[in-house]
XYZ file of C-alpha atoms in Angstrom:
123
model
C -1.565 -10.974 18.790
C -2.099 -7.197 19.459
C 1.433 -6.639 18.965
C 1.713 -8.752 15.638
C -1.402 -6.936 14.246
C 0.673 -3.537 14.843
C 3.914 -4.833 13.307
C 1.776 -5.768 10.051
C 0.063 -3.381 9.679
C 3.615 -0.856 10.091
C 4.983 -2.684 7.455
C 2.051 -2.141 5.041
C 2.338 1.546 5.160
C 6.062 1.459 5.273
C 5.762 -0.120 1.602
C 3.484 1.925 0.349
C 5.385 4.889 1.317
C 8.396 2.689 -0.412
C 5.827 2.433 -3.504
C 4.927 6.061 -3.098
C 8.809 7.404 -3.226
C 8.865 4.980 -6.579
C 6.098 6.514 -8.523
C 6.250 10.244 -7.185
C 10.156 10.683 -6.767
C 11.781 7.858 -8.599
C 9.864 6.640 -11.623
C 12.022 7.301 -14.224
C 14.936 5.682 -12.372
C 14.171 2.282 -9.853
C 10.775 2.442 -11.257
C 12.274 1.874 -14.712
C 14.919 -1.163 -13.062
C 11.174 -2.000 -10.903
C 9.141 -2.045 -13.859
C 10.972 -2.992 -16.805
C 9.393 -4.456 -19.496
C 6.112 -3.182 -17.892
C 6.338 0.113 -20.060
C 8.532 0.260 -22.959
C 11.613 2.510 -21.973
C 10.739 5.644 -23.081
C 6.976 5.897 -22.255
C 8.994 6.453 -18.392
C 9.545 9.887 -18.740
C 6.077 10.268 -20.517
C 3.956 8.632 -18.335
C 6.028 10.226 -15.000
C 2.763 12.238 -13.830
C 0.555 9.212 -14.386
C 2.662 7.426 -11.784
C 2.775 10.416 -9.632
C -0.610 10.538 -9.489
C -0.269 6.979 -8.446
C 2.121 7.244 -5.937
C -0.148 10.039 -3.670
C -2.964 7.540 -3.476
C -0.469 5.097 -1.959
C 0.912 7.606 0.450
C -2.724 8.473 1.362
C -3.088 4.347 2.085
C -0.074 4.185 4.122
C -1.735 7.746 5.682
C -4.549 6.190 6.907
C -2.582 3.008 8.476
C -0.527 5.004 10.106
C -3.124 7.028 11.410
C -4.422 4.367 12.906
C -1.435 3.941 15.829
C -2.662 7.419 17.209
C -5.857 6.832 17.661
C -6.809 6.515 21.605
C -10.432 5.086 20.953
C -9.643 1.214 20.489
C -12.585 0.347 18.549
C -12.120 3.427 16.056
C -8.464 2.643 15.631
C -9.756 -0.787 14.732
C -12.170 0.083 12.720
C -10.647 2.609 10.600
C -7.644 0.127 10.332
C -9.469 -2.615 8.914
C -10.766 0.035 6.644
C -7.898 0.806 5.153
C -6.848 -2.604 4.791
C -9.611 -3.097 2.807
C -9.044 -0.789 0.586
C -5.145 -1.932 0.161
C -6.419 -5.731 -0.347
C -9.144 -4.240 -3.013
C -6.364 -2.395 -5.314
C -4.161 -5.520 -5.325
C -7.351 -7.792 -6.066
C -7.328 -4.550 -8.965
C -4.077 -4.541 -9.503
C -3.647 -7.975 -10.083
C -6.542 -8.091 -13.161
C -5.492 -5.469 -14.505
C -1.794 -5.261 -14.263
C 0.340 -7.906 -12.885
C -0.595 -11.025 -10.927
C 2.335 -10.589 -8.429
C 0.561 -7.444 -7.046
C -1.897 -9.179 -5.321
C 1.441 -11.347 -3.873
C 3.455 -8.236 -3.295
C 1.137 -5.607 -1.888
C -2.162 -7.832 -1.315
C -0.428 -10.607 1.044
C 1.253 -8.409 3.533
C -1.879 -6.840 3.928
C -4.490 -9.853 4.215
C -2.321 -11.287 7.013
C -2.212 -7.766 8.946
C -5.851 -7.881 8.345
C -6.728 -11.667 10.242
C -3.654 -10.219 13.089
C -6.395 -7.698 13.376
C -9.016 -9.322 13.530
C -7.751 -12.106 15.625
C -6.107 -9.474 17.764
C -10.060 -8.439 19.180
C -10.926 -11.963 19.633
């Protein structure tokens, strides 16, 4: 179960690195394609700074999750991993309520599965 927990955690981290990339560096290209219909096309240029800020926060989530792979104390790594997965889940719940319900599926579900695997790895 430890391996599954690690793989799922890595997937969540990689997903958030990809979101960082889109929101910080490709907002007006890939972001425009992905979020087509969510914003009028003319607002992508005007919201570039806001998107970059969101991307930075996604990067912090990814960094926290990746950090857990380098913590030598298993209990400390477990606690930090749960904390950052919990942050992702809360962000996905908020995004589902305020933006798009699909966020819960796309970002929340992988984090929920990872958290379940991490919790079961302690049994």
